[in-house]
C-alpha atoms as an extended CHARMM CRD file, in Angstrom:
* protein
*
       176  EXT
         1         1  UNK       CA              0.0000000000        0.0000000000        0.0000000000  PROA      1               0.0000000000
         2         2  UNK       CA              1.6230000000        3.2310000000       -0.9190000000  PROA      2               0.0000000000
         3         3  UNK       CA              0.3630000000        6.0980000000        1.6190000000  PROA      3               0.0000000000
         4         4  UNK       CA             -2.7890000000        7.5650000000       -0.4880000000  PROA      4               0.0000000000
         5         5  UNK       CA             -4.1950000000        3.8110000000        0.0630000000  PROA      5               0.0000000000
         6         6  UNK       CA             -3.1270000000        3.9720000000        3.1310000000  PROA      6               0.0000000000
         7         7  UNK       CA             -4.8330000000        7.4930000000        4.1510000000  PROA      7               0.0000000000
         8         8  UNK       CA             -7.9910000000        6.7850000000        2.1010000000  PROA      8               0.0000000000
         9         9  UNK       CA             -8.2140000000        3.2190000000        4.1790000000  PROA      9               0.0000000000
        10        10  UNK       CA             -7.4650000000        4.3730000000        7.7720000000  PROA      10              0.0000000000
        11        11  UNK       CA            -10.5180000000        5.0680000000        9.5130000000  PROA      11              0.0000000000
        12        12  UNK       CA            -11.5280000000        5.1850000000       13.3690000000  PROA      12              0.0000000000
        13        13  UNK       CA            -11.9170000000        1.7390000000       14.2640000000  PROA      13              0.0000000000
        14        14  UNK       CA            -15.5330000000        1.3080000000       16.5390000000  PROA      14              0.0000000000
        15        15  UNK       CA            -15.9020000000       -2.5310000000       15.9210000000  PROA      15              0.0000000000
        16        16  UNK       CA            -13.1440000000       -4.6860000000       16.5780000000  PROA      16              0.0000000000
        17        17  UNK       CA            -12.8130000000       -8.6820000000       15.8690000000  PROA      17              0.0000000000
        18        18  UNK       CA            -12.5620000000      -10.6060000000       19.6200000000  PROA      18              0.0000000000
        19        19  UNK       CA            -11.2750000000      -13.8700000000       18.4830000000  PROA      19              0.0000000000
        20        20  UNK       CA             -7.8990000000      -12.2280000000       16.5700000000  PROA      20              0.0000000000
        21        21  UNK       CA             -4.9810000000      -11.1380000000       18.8160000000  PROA      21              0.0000000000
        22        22  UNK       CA             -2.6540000000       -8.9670000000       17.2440000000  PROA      22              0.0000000000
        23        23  UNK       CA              0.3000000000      -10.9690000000       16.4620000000  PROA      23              0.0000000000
        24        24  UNK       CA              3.7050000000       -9.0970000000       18.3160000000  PROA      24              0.0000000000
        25        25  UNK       CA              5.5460000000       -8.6240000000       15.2320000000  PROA      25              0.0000000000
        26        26  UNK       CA              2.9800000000       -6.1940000000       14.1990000000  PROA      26              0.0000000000
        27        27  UNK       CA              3.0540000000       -4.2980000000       17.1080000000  PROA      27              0.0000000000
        28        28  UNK       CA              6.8780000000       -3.9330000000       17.2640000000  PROA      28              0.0000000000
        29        29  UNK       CA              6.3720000000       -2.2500000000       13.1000000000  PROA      29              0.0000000000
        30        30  UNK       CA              3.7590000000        0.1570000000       14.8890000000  PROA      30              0.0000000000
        31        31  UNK       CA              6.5810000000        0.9960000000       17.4340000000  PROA      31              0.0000000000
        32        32  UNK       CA              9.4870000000        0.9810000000       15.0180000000  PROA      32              0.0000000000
        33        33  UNK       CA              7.1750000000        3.3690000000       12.7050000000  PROA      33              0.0000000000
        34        34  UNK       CA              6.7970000000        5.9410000000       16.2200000000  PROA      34              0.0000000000
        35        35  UNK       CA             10.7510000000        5.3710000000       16.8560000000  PROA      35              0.0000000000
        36        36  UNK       CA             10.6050000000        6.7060000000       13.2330000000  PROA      36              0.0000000000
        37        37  UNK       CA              8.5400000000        9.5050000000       13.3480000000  PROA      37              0.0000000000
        38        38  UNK       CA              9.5980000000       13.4060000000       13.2680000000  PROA      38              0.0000000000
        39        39  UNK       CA             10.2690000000       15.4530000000       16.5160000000  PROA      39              0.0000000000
        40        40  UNK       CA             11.2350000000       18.7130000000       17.5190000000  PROA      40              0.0000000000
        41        41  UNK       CA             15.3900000000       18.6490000000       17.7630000000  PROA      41              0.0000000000
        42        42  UNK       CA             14.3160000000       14.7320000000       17.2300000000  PROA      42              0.0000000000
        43        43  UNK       CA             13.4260000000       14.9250000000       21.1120000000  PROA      43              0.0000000000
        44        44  UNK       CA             10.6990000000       11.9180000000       21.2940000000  PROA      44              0.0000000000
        45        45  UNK       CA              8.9340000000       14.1420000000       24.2840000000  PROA      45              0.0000000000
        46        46  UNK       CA              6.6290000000       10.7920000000       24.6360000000  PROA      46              0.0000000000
        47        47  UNK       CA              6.7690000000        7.1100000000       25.7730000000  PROA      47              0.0000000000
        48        48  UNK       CA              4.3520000000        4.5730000000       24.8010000000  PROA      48              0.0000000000
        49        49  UNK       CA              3.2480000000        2.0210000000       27.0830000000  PROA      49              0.0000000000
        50        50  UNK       CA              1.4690000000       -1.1270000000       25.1670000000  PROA      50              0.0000000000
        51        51  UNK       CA             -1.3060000000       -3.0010000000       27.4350000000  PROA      51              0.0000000000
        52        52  UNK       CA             -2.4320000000       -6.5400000000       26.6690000000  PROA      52              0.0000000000
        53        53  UNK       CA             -5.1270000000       -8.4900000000       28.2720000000  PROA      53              0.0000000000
        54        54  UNK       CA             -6.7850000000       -7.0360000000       31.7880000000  PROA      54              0.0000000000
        55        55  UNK       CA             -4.2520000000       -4.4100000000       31.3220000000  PROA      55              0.0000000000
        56        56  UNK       CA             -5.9090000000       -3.0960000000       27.9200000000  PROA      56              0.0000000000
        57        57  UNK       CA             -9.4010000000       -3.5440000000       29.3330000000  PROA      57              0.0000000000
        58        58  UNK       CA             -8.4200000000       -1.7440000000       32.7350000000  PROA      58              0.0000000000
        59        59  UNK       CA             -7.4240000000        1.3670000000       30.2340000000  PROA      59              0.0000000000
        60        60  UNK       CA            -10.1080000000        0.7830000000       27.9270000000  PROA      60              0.0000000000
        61        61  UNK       CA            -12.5890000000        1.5450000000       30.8290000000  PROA      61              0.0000000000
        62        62  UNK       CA            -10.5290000000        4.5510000000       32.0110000000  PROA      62              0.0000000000
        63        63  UNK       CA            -11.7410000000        6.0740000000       28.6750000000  PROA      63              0.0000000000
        64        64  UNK       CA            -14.8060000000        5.4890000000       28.9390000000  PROA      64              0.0000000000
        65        65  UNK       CA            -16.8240000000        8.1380000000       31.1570000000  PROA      65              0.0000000000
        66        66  UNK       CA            -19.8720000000        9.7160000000       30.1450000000  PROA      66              0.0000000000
        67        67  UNK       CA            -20.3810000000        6.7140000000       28.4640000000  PROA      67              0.0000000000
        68        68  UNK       CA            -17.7320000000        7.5270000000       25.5440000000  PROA      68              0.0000000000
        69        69  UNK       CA            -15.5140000000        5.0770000000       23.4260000000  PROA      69              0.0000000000
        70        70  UNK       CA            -17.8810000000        1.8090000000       24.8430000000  PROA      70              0.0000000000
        71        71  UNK       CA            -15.9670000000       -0.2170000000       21.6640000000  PROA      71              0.0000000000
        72        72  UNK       CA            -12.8510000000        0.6430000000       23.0020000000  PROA      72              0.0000000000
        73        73  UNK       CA            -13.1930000000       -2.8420000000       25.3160000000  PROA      73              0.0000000000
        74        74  UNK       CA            -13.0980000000       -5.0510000000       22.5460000000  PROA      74              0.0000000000
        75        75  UNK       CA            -10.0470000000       -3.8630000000       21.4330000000  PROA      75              0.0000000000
        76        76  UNK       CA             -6.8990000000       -6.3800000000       22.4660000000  PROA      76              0.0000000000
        77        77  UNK       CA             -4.2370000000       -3.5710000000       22.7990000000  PROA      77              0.0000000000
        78        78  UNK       CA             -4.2380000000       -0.0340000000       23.9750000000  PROA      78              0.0000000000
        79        79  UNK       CA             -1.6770000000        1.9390000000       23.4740000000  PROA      79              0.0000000000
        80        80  UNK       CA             -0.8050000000        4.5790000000       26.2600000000  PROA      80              0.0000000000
        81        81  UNK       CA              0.8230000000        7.7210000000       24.7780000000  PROA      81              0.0000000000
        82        82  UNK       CA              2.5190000000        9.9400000000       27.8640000000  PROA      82              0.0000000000
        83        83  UNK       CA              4.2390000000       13.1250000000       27.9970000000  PROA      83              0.0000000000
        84        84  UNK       CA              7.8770000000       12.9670000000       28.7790000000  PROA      84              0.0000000000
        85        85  UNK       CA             10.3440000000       15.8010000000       29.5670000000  PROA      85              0.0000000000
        86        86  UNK       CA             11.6150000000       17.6650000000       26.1420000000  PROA      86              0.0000000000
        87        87  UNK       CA             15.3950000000       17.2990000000       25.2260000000  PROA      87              0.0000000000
        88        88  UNK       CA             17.0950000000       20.9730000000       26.2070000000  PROA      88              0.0000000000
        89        89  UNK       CA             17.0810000000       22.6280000000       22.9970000000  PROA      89              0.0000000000
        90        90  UNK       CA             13.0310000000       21.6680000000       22.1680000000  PROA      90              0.0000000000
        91        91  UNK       CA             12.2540000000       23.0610000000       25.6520000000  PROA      91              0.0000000000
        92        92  UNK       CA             14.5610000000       26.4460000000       24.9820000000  PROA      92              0.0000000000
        93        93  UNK       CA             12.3150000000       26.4220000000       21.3790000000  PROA      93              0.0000000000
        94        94  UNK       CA              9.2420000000       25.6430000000       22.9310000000  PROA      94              0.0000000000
        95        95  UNK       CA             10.0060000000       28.5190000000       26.0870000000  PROA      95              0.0000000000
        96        96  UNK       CA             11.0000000000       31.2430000000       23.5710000000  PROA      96              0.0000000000
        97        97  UNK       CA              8.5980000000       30.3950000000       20.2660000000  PROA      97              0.0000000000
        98        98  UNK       CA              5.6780000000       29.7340000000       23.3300000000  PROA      98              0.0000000000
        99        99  UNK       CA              4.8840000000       26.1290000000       21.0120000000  PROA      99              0.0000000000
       100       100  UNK       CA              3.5210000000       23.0970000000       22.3460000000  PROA      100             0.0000000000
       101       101  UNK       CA              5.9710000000       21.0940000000       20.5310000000  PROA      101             0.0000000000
       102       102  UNK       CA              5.4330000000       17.8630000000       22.7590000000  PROA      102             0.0000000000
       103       103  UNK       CA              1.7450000000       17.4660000000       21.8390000000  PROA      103             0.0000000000
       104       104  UNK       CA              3.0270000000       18.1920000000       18.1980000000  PROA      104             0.0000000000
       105       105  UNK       CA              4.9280000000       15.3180000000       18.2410000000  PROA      105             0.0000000000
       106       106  UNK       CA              2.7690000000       13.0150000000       20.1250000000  PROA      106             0.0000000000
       107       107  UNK       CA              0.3580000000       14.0990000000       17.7830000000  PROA      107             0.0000000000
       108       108  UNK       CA              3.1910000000       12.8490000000       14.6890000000  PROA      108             0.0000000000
       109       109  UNK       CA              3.7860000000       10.3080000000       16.3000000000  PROA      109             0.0000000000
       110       110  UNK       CA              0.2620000000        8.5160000000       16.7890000000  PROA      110             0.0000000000
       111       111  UNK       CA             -0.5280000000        9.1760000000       13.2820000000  PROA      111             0.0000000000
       112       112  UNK       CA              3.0090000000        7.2590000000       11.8780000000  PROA      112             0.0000000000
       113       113  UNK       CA              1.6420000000        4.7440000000       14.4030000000  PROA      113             0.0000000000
       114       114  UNK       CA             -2.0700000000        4.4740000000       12.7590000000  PROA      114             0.0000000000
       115       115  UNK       CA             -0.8330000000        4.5690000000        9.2240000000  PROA      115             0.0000000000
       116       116  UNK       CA              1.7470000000        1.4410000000        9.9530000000  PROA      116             0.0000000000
       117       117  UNK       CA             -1.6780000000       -0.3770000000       12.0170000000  PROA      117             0.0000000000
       118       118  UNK       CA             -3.2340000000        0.0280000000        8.6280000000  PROA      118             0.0000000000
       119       119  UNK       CA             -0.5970000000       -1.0840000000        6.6340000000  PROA      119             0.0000000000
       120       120  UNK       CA             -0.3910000000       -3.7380000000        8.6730000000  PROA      120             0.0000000000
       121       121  UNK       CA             -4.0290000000       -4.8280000000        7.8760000000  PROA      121             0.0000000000
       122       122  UNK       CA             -5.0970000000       -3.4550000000       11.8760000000  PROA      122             0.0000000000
       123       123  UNK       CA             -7.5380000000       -1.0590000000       12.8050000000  PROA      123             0.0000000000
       124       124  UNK       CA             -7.4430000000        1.8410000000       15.1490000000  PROA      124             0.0000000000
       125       125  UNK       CA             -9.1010000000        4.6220000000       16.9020000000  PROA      125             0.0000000000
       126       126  UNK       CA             -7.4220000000        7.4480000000       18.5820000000  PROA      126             0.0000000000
       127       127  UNK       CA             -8.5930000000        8.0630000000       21.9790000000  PROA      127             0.0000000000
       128       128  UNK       CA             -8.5480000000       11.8100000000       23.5900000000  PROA      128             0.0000000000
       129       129  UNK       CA            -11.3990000000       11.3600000000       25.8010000000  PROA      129             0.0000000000
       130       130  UNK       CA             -9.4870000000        9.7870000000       28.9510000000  PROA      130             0.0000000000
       131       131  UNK       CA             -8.8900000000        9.3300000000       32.9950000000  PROA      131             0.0000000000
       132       132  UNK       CA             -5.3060000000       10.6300000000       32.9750000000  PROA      132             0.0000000000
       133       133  UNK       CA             -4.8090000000        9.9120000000       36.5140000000  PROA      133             0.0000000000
       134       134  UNK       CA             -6.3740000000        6.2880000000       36.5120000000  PROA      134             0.0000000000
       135       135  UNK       CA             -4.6840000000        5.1690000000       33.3860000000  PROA      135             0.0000000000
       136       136  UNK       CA             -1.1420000000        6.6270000000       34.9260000000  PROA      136             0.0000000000
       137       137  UNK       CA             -2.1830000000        4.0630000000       38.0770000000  PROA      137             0.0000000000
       138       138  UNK       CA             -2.7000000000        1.5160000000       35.8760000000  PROA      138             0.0000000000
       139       139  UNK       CA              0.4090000000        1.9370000000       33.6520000000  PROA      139             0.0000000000
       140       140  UNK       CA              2.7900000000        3.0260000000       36.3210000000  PROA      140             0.0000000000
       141       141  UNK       CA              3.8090000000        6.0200000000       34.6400000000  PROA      141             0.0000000000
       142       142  UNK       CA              4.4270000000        9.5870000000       35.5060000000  PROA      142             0.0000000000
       143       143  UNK       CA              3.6720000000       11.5440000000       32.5030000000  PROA      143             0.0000000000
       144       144  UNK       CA              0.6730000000       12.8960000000       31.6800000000  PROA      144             0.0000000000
       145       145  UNK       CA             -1.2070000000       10.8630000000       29.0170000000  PROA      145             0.0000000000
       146       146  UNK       CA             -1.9500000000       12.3910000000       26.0740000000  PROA      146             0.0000000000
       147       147  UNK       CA             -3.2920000000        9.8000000000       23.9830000000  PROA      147             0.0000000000
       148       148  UNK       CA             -4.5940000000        6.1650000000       23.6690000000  PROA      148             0.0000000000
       149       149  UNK       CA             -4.8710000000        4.4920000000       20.9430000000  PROA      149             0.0000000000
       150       150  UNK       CA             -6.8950000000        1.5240000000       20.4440000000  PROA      150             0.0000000000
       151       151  UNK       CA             -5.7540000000       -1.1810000000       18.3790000000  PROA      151             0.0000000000
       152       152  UNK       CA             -7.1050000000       -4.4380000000       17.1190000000  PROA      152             0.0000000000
       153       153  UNK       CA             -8.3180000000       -6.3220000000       13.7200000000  PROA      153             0.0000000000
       154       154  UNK       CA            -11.5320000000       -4.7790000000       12.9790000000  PROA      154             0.0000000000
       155       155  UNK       CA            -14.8020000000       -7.0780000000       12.9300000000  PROA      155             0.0000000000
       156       156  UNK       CA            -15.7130000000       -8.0160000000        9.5170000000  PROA      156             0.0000000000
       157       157  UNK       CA            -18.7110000000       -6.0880000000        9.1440000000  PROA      157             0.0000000000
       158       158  UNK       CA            -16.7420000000       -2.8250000000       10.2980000000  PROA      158             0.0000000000
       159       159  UNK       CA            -16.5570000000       -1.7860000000        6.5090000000  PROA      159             0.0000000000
       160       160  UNK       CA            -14.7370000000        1.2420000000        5.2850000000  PROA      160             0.0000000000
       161       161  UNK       CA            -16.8610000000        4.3520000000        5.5480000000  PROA      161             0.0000000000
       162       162  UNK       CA            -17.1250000000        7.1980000000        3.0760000000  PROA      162             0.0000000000
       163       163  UNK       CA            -14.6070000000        9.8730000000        4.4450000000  PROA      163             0.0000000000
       164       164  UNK       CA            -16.5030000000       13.4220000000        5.0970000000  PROA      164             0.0000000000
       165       165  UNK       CA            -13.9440000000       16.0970000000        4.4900000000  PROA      165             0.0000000000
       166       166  UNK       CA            -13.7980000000       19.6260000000        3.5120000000  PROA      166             0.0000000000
       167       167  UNK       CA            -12.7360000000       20.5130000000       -0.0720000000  PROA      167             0.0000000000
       168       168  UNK       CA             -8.9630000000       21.5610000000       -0.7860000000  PROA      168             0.0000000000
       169       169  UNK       CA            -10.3650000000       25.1270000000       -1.8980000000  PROA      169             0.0000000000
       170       170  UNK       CA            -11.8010000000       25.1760000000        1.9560000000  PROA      170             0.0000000000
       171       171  UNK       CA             -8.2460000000       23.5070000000        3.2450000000  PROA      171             0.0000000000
       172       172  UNK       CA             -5.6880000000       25.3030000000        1.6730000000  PROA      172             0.0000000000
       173       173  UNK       CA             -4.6390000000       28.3760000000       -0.5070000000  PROA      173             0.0000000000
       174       174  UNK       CA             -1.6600000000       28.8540000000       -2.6210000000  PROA      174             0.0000000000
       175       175  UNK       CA              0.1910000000       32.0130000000       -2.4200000000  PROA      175             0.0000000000
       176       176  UNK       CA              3.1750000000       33.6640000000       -4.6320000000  PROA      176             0.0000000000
């Protein structure tokens, strides 16, 4: 799949297959794609924690309040995106430009992560609505989480959905 497939055939995943584990060489190309991913002063502000099992369910109901992302149960990993400190020169950027360059590049980061899940025939969903302070429990980490992102095969009658976007004329402008 070159990356136009792969854009026009990622979509948030809502439905995901119980009975298929995602096999651990596939998750280790999802890392290896965030490893590979742009960052400010190529600082990696982020760490990614992946949960299996009753760990993936336990985070999977800590982003689920108000009775958002119910799917998000089904799906066998979750990966936990969390802030980490920036390298010195991103943080001297980030202090004098007054840019969030760490949620940047979590931001770069999950979607290298999403596009390699599709590529690698996985679905996704990306997963803002979340219990920062229960998930940290669970994971044992420090850093505020940013992001989860759920990851599984998707059911077979989760079919690809038209994509509602605005036009390029509405998007972008070209200037000389």
């Amino acid at each position: 799949m070159n990356f136009t497939e792969i854009a026009k055939n990622r979509q948030s995943c809502r439905n995901y297959d119980l009975a298929r584990p995602v096999e651990e060489e596939k998750i280790q190309a999802i890392l290896e794609a965030a490893k590979l991913s742009p960052s400010a002063c190529n600082g990696q502000p982020y760490f990614i924690t992946v949960c299996q099992g009753e760990k993936a369910k336990s985070v999977a109901k800590a982003t689920q309040e108000a009775g958002m992302n119910k799917f998000a149960t089904d799906a066998p990993v979750m990966l936990v995106i969390s802030e980490m400190p920036y390298v010195k020169t991103a943080a001297f950027g980030a202090k004098v430009k007054g840019n969030d360059y760490r949620s940047i590049d979590i931001g770069i980061a999950a979607a290298f992560m999403t596009c390699e899940a599709t590529a690698q025939g996985l679905g996704t969903c990306i997963l803002g609505w979340l219990n920062d302070k229960k998930i940290r429990e669970i994971c044992g980490i420090d850093g505020a989480v940013r992001l989860v992102i759920s990851l599984g095969y998707a059911a077979e009658d989760d079919k690809l959905r038209n994509k509602k976007r605005k036009t390029l004329e509405e998007l972008t402008k070209t200037i000389s």
